[in-house]
Short mmCIF file of C-alpha atoms in Angstrom, two decimals:
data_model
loop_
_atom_site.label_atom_id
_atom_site.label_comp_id
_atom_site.label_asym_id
_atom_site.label_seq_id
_atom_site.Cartn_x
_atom_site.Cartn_y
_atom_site.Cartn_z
CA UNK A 334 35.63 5.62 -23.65
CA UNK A 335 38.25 4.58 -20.70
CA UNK A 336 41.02 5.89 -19.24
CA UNK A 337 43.73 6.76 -20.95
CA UNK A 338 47.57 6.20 -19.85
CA UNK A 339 48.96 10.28 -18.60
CA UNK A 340 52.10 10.61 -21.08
CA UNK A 341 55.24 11.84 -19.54
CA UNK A 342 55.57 14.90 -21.59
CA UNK A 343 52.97 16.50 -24.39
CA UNK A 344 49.24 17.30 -24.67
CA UNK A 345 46.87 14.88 -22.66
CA UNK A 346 43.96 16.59 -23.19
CA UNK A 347 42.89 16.20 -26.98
CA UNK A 348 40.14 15.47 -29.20
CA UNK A 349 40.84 11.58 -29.25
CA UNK A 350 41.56 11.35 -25.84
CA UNK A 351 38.38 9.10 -24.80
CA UNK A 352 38.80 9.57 -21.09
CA UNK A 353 37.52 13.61 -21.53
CA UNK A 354 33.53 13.81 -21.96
CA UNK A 355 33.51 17.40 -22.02
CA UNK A 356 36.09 20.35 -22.87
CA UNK A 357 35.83 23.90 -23.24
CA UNK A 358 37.04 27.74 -22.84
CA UNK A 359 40.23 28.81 -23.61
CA UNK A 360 41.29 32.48 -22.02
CA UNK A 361 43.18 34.22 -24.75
CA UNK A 362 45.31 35.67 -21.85
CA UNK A 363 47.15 33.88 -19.12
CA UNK A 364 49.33 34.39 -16.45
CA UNK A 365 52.50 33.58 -16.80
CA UNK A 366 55.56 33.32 -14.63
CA UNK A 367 58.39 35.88 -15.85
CA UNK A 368 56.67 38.62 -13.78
CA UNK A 369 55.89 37.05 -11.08
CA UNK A 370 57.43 35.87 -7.71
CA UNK A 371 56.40 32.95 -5.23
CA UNK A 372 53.08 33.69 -4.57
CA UNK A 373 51.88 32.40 -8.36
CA UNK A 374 54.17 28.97 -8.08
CA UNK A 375 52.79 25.47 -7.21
CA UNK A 376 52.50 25.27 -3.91
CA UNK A 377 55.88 22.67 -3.00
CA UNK A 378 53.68 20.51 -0.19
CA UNK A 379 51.44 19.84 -3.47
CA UNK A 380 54.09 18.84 -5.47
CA UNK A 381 55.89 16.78 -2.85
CA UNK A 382 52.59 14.32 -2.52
CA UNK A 383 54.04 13.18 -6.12
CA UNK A 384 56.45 10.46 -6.44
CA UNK A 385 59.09 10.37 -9.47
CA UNK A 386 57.50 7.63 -11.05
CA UNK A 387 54.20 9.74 -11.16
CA UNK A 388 53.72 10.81 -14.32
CA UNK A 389 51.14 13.44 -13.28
CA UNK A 390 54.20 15.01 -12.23
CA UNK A 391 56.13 15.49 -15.58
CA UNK A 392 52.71 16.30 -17.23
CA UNK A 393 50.69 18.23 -15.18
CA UNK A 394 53.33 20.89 -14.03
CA UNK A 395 56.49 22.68 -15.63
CA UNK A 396 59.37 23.93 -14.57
CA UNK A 397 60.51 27.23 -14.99
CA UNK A 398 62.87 30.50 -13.98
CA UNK A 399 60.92 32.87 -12.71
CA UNK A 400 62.07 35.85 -10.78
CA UNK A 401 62.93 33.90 -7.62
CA UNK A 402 64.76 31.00 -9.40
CA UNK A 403 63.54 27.68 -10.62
CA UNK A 404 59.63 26.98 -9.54
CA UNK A 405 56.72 25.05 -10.94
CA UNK A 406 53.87 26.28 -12.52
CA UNK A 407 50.42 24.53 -13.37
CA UNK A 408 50.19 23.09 -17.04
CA UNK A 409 46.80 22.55 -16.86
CA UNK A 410 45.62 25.77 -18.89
CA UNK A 411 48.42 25.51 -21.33
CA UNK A 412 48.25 24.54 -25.29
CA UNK A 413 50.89 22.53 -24.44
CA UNK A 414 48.71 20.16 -22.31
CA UNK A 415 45.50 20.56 -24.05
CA UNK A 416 44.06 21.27 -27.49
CA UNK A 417 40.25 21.29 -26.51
CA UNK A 418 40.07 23.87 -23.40
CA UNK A 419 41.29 23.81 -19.75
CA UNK A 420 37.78 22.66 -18.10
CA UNK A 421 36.91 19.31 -18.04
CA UNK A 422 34.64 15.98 -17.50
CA UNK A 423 36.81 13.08 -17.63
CA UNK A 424 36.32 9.75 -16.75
CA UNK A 425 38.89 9.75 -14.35
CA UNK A 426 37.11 12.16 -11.97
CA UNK A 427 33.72 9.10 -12.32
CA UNK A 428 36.76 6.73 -10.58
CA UNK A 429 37.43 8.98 -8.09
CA UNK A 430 33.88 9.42 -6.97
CA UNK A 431 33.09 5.75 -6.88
CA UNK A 432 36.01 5.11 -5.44
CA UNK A 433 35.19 6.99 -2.66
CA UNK A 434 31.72 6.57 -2.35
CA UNK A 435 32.38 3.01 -2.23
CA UNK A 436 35.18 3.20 0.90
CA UNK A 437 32.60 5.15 2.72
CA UNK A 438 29.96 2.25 2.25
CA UNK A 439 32.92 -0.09 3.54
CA UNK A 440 33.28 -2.03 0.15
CA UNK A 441 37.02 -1.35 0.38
CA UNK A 442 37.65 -4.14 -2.45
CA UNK A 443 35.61 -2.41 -5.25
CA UNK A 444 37.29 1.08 -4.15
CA UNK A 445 40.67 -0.34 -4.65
CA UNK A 446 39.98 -2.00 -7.63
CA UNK A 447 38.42 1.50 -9.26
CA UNK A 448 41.87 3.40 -7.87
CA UNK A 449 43.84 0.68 -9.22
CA UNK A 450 42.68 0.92 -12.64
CA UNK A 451 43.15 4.76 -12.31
CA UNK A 452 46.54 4.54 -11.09
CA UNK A 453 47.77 2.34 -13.64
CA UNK A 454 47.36 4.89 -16.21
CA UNK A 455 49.05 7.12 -14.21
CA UNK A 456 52.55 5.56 -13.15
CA UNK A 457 54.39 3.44 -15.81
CA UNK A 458 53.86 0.40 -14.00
CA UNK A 459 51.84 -1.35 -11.13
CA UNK A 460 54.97 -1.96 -9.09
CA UNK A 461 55.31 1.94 -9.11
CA UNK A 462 51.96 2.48 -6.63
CA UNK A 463 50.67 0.78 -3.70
CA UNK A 464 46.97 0.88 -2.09
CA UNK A 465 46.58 0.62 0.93
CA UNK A 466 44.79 -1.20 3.51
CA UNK A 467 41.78 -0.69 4.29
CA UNK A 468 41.71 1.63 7.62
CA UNK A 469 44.20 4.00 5.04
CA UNK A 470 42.00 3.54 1.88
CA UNK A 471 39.88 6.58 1.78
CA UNK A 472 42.07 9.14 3.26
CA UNK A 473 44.26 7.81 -0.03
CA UNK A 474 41.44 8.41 -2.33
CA UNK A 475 41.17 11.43 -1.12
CA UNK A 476 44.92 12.52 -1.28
CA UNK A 477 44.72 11.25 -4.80
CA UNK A 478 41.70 13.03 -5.88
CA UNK A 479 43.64 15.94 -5.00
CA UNK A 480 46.82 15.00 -6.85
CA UNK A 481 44.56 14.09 -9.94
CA UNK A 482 42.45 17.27 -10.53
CA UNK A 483 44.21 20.15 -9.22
CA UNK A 484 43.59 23.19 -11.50
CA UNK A 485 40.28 21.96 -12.50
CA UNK A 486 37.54 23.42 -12.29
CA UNK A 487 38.33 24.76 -8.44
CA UNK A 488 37.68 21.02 -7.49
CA UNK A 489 39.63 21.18 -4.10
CA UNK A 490 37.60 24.53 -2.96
CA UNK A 491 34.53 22.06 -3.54
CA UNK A 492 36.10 19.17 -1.44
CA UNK A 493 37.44 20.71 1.35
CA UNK A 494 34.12 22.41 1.81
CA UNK A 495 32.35 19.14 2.26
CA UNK A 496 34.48 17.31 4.29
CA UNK A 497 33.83 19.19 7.45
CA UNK A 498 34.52 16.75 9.83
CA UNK A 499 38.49 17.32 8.39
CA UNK A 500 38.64 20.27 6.39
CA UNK A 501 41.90 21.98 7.15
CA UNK A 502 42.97 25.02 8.50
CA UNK A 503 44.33 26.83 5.48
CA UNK A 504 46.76 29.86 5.54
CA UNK A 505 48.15 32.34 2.44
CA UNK A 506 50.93 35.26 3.49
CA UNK A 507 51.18 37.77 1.12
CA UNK A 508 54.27 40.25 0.73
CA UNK A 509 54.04 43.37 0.38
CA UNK A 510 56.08 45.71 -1.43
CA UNK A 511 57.09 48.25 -3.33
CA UNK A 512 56.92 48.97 -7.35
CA UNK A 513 61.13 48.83 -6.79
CA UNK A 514 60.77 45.27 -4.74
CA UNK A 515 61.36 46.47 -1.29
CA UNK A 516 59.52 44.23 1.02
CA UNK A 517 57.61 46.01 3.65
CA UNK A 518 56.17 42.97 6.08
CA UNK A 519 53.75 39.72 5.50
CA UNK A 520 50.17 39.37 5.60
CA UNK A 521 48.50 36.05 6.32
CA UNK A 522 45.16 35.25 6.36
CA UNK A 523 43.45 32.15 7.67
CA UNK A 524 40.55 30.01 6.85
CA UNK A 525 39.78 27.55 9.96
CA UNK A 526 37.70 24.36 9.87
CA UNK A 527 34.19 24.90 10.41
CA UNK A 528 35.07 28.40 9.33
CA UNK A 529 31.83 30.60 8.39
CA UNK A 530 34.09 31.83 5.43
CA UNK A 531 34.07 28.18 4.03
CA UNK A 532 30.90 29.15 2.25
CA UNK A 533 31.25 31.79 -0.44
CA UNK A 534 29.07 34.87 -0.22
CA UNK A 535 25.59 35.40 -3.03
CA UNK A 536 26.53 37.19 -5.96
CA UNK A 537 25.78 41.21 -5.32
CA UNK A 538 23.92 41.06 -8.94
CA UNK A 539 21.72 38.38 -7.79
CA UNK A 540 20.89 40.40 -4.49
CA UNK A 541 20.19 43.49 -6.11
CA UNK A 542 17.84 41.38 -8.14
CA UNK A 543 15.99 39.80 -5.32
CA UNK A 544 16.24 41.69 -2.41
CA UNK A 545 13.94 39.32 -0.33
CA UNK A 546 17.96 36.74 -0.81
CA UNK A 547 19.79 37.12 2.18
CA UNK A 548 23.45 36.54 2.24
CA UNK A 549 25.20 33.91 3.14
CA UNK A 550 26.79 34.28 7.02
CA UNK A 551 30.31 35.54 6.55
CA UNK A 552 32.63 37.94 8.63
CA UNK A 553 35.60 40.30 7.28
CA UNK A 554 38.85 38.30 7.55
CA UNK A 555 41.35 40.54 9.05
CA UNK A 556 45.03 39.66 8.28
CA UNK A 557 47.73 38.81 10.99
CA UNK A 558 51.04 40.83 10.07
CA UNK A 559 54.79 40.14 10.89
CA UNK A 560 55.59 43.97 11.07
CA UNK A 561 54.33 46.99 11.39
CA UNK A 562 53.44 48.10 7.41
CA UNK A 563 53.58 51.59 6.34
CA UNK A 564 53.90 52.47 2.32
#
């Protein structure tokens, strides 16, 4: 199999799609958007690393009216994307990696020719795209590994864990309120590079199995508010 072009509309993901080695699970429910507020839409920096000629863009997301207005929401685990399951091995996740595992050797000509035959599958036409040099190349891999597989298979959680050296400080506000919508203040928390937290704790089941396990180092984020809550 190879990669196959991204369509601008329609499923991508189906049985004679030969880019996908691998699909499964289904969840019979999902979350969807009429209920919900900000805090389940795609986040807009995300979206904004997408050009209109992208047509990851058109395929990958929807947009809908939700309770704030007009927001996007991940396709990804819709039967309108796929017929086979929302977790995947694809073939264009194998370009990514050698793409990137070739900048990092310093063969920038073989990584740009992997992310060149990935991207023309992805935009309507070469013109559309542009690689860049080679001081720029992997941080573009990167930045396009993240464009390709978000919602997959909690890819970025993976990736941001192992680039340590530039993992980024990462910060999600919640609001709270009320069951009649009254807001009450924000709560953010924060992950930091480096941040002990970057490593997810043992399963409880698998400690209570082994006692001799010993959990990973982690501390209790506490949440920065905006106001002083009371409910």
């Amino acid at each position: 199999g190879d990669l196959s072009r991204v369509p601008s509309s329609g499923l991508f993901a189906t049985l004679e799609n030969p880019e996908i080695f691998y699909a499964g699970m289904f969840y019979n429910g999902t979350i969807t958007h009429e209920g919900f507020d900000a805090g389940w839409q795609v986040a807009p920096e995300l979206l904004e690393l997408y050009s209109d000629r992208d047509l990851r863009k058109e395929c990958f997301f929807q947009k809908v009216k939700g309770k704030i207005g007009n927001v996007y929401y991940s396709n990804k685990g819709e039967r309108s994307y796929s017929e086979v399951g929302k977790c995947f091995m694809r073939k264009a996740e194998v370009y990514l990696n050698r793409a990137e595992a070739y900048a990092r050797l310093n063969m920038m000509d073989e990584a740009a020719a992997d992310m060149e035959a990935l991207l023309n599958t992805r935009y309507s036409r070469a013109s559309d795209f542009n690689i860049p040099a080679d001081a720029e190349l992997l941080n573009f891999i990167l930045m396009e590994r993240r464009k390709e597989l978000c919602f997959e298979e909690h890819h970025r959680w993976f990736d941001l864990r192992r680039m340590r050296e530039n993992a980024p400080e990462i910060t999600h506000s919640f609001t709270l309120t009320d069951e009649a919508g009254t807001v009450y203040g924000t709560q953010r928390y924060t992950l930091f590079p480096a941040d002990l937290n970057y490593t997810l704790p043992i399963p409880l089941q698998e400690r209570d199995n082994n006692p001799l396990i010993e959990n990973n180092e982690r501390y209790e984020k506490l949440p920065e508010t905006d106001d002083e809550i009371i409910i």
